[in-house]
Tab-separated table of C-alpha atoms and ligand atoms in Angstrom:
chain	number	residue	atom	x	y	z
A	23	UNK	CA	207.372	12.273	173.656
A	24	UNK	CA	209.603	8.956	172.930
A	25	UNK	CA	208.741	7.037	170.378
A	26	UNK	CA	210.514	3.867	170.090
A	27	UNK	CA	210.862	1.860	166.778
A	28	UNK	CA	212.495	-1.802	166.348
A	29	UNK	CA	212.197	-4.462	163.453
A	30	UNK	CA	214.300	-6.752	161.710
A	31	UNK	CA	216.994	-5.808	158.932
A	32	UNK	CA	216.209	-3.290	156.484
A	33	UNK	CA	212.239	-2.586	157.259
A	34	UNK	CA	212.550	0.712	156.665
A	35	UNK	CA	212.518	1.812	160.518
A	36	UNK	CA	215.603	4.149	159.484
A	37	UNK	CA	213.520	6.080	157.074
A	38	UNK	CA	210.395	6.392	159.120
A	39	UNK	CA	211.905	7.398	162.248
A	40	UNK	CA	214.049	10.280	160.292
A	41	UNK	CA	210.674	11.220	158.369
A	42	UNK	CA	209.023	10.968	162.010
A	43	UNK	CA	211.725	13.452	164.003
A	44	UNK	CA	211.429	15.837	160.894
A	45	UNK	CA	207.626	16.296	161.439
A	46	UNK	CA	207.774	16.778	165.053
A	47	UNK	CA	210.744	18.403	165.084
A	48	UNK	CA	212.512	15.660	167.704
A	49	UNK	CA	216.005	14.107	167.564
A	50	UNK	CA	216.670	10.620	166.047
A	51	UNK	CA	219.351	8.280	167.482
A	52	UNK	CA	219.667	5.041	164.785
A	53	UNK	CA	221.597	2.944	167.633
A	54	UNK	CA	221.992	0.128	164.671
A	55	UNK	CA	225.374	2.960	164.187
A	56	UNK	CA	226.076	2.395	167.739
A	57	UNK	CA	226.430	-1.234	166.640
A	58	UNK	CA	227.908	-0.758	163.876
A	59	UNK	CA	230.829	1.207	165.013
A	60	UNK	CA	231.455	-0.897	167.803
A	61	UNK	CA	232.411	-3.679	165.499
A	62	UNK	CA	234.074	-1.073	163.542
A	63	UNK	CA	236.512	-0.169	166.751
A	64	UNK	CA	236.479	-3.821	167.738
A	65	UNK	CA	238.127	-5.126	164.466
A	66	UNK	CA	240.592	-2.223	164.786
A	67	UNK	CA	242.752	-3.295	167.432
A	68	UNK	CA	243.153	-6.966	165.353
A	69	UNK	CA	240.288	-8.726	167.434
A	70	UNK	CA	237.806	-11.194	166.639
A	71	UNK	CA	234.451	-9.532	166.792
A	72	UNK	CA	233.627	-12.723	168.925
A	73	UNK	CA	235.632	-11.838	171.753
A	74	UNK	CA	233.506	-10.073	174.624
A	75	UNK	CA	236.539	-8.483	176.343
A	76	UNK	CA	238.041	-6.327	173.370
A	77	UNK	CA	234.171	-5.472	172.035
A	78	UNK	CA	233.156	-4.138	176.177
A	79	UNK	CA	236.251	-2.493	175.597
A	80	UNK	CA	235.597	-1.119	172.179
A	81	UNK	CA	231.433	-0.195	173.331
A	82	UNK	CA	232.783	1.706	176.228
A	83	UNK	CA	235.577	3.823	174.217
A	84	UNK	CA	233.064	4.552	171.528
A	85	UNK	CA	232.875	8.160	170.468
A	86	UNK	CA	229.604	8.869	169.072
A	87	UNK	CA	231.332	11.513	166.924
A	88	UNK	CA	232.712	8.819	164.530
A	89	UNK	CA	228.802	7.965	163.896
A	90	UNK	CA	228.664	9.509	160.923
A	91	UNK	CA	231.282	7.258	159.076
A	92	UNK	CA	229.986	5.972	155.454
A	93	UNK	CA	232.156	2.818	155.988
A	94	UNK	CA	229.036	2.044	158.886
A	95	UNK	CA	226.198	1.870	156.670
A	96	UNK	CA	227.474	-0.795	153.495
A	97	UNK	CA	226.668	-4.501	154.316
A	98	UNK	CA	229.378	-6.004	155.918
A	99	UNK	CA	229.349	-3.052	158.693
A	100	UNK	CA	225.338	-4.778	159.589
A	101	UNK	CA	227.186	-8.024	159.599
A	102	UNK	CA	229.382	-7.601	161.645
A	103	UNK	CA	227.362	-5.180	164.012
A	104	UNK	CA	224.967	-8.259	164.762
A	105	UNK	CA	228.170	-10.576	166.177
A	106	UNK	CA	229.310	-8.036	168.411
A	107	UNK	CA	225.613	-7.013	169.538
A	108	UNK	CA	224.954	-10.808	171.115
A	109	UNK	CA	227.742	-9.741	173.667
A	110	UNK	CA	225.891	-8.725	176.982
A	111	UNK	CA	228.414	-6.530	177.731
A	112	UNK	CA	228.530	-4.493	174.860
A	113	UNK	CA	224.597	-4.140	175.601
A	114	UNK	CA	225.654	-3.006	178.740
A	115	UNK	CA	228.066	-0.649	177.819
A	116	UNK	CA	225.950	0.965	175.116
A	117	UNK	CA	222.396	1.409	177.729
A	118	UNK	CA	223.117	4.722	179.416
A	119	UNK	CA	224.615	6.514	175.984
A	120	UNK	CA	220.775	5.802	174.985
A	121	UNK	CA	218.605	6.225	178.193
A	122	UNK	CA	220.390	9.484	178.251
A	123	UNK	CA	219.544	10.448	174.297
A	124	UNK	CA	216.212	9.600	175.115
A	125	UNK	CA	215.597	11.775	177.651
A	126	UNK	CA	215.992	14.758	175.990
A	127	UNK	CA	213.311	17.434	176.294
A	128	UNK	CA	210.928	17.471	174.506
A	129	UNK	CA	211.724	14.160	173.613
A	130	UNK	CA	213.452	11.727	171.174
A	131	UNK	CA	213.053	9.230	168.439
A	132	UNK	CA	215.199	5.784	168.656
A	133	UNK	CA	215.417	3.260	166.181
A	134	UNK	CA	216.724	-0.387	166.653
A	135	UNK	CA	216.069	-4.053	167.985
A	136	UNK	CA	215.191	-3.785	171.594
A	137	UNK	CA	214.364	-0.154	172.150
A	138	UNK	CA	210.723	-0.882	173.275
A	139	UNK	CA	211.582	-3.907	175.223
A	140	UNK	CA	215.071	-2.783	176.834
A	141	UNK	CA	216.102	0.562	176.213
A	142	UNK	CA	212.925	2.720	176.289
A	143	UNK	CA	210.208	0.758	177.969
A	144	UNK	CA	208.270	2.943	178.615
A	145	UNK	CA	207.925	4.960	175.596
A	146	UNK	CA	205.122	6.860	174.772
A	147	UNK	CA	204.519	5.131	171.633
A	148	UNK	CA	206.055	1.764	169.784
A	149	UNK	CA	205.672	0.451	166.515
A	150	UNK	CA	207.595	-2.630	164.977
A	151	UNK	CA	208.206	-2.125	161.327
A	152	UNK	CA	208.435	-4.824	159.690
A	153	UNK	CA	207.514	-6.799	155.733
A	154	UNK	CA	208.389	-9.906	154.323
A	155	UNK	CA	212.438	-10.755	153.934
A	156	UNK	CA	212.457	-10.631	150.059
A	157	UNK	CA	210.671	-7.208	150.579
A	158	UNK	CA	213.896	-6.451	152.630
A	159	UNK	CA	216.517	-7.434	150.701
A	160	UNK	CA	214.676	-5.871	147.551
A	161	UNK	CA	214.919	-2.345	149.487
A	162	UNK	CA	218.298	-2.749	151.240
A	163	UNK	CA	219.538	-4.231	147.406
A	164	UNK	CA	218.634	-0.517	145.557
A	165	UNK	CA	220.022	0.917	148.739
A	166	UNK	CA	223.364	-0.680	148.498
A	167	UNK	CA	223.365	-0.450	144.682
A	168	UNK	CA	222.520	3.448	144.964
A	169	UNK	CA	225.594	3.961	147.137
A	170	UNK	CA	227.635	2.010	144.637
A	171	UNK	CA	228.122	-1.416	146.429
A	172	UNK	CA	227.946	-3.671	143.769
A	173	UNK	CA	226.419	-7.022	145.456
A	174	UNK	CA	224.113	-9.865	144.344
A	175	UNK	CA	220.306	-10.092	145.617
A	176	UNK	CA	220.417	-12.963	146.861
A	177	UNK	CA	223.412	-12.311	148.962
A	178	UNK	CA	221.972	-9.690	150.296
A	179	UNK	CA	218.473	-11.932	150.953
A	180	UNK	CA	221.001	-14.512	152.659
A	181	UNK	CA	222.488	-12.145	155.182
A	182	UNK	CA	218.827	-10.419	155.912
A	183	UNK	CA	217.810	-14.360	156.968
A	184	UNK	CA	220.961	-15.123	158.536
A	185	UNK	CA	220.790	-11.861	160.730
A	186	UNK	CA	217.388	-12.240	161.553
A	187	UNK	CA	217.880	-15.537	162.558
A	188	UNK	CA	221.363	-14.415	164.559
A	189	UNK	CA	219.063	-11.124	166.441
A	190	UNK	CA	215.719	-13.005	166.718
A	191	UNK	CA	217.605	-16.223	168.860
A	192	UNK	CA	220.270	-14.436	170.669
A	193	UNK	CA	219.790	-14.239	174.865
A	194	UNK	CA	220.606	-10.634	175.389
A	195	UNK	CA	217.771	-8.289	174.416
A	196	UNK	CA	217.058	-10.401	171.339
A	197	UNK	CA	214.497	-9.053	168.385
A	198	UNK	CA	211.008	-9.163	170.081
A	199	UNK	CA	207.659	-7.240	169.660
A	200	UNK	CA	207.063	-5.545	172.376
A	201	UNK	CA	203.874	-6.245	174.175
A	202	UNK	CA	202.180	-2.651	174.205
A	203	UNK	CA	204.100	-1.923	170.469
A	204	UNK	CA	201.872	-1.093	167.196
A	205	UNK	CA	203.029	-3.763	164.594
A	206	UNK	CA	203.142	-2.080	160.878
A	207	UNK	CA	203.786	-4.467	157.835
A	208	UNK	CA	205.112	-2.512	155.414
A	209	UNK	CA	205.792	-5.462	152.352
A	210	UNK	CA	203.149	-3.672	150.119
A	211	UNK	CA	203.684	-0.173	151.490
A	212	UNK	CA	205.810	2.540	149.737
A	213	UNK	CA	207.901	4.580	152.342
A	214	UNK	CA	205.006	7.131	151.601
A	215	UNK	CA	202.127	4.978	152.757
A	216	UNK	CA	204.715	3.672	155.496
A	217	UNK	CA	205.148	7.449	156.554
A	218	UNK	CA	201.285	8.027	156.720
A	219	UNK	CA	200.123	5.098	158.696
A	220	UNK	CA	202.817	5.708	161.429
A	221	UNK	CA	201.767	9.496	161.868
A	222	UNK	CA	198.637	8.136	162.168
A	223	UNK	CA	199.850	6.261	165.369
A	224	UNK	CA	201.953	9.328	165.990
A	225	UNK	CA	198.670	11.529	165.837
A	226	UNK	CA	196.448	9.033	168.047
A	227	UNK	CA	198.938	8.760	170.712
A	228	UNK	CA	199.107	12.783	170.706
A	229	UNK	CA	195.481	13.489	171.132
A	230	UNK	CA	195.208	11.077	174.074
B	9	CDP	O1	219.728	-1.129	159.058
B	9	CDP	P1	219.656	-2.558	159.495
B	9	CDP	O2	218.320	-2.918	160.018
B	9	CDP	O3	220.170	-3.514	158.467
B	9	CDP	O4	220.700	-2.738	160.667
B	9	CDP	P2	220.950	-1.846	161.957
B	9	CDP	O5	219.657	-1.355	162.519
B	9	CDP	O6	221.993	-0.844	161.655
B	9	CDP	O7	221.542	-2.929	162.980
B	9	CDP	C1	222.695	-3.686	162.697
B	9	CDP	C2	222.772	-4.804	163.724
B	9	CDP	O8	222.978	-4.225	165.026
B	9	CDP	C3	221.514	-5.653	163.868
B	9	CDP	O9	221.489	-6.777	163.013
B	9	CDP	C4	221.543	-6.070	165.349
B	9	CDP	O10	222.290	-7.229	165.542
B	9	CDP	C5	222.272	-4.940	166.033
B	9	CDP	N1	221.378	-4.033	166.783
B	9	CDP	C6	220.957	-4.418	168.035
B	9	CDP	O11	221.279	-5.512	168.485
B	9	CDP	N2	220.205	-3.583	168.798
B	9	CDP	C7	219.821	-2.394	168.336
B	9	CDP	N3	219.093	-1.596	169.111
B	9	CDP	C8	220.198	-1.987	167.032
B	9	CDP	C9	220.981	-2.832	166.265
């Protein structure tokens, strides 16, 4: 089974599709990382994250053992993943890494912006997570505060806009709901109630 799972900036995709692959026992890929560490590598070598060349370059050198680096998951790192993910070539590069991921047997779990429409469509089951921006910023605020990143609210309510904006109006594979996905607003969910209502999709799709 592949379930794919896209929304804008801190829905709380992350958490459901790890609480998702626990219960079924299936591998989650968060390809925001893949992203992430792409503008990681790209800044590296002294480039601007704007230039296509040195981010292709960066996308197809990217070892998805340097995933796991805390540096990818503080504020600036989503910032900066969502300049160098408007480059269709660093879409590109990044496609087969995940087709492959997502054919695993018995299947896998990805998490991101265009995973229903570009990556995976054909995916047993989508759902687009998503609640209001100040819901957003509220979660990814105690987030960033829990892992000691001392940063205002409404800075981090400014960047949530300012990337949504950025994904949502971008050409390549830009932030869209995909046709055939389930749409869960989360804004007065806990990640509890969240968790519920998507096994509940998870469950439907199964007994089909
Ligand atoms: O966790 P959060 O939602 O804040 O960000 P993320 O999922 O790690 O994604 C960071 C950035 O990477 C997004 O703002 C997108 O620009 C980009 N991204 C994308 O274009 N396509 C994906 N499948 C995943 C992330």
């Amino acid at each position: 089974m592949i379930i794919a799972i896209d929304g804008p900036a801190a829905s709380g995709k992350g958490t459901l599709a790890r609480r998702i692959g626990e219960m079924l026992g299936l591998p989650v890929l968060d390809t925001g990382l893949l992203y992430r560490a792409v503008a990681r590598d790209t800044a590296r070598t002294g480039a601007r994250l704007d230039d296509a060349q040195a981010a292709a370059a960066a996308a197809r050198a990217l070892d998805a053992a340097t995933l796991d680096d805390p540096a990818l998951r503080g504020a600036a790192a989503g910032e900066a993943a969502s300049m160098v993910a408007r480059i269709p070539e660093v879409r590109a590069a990044l496609l087969a890494f995940q087709r492959a991921f997502a054919a695993q047997q018995p299947g896998a779990i990805l998490d991101g912006r265009d995973i229903g429409t570009v990556i995976c469509p054909d995916a047993d089951l989508k759902i687009f997570v998503t609640a209001s921006s100040e819901e957003r910023a509220r979660r990814r605020w105690r987030e960033l505060e829990s892992r000691g990143e001392a940063i205002a609210y409404e800075t981090v309510l400014a960047d949530i806009k300012a990337r949504d904006e950025r994904d949502s109006n971008r050409a390549a594979a830009p932030l869209l709901v995909a046709e055939d996905a389930h749409v869960l607003d989360t804004t007065t969910m806990n990640a509890e109630a969240a968790f519920a209502a998507a096994m509940m999709l998870v469950e439907e799709e199964r007994a089909h």
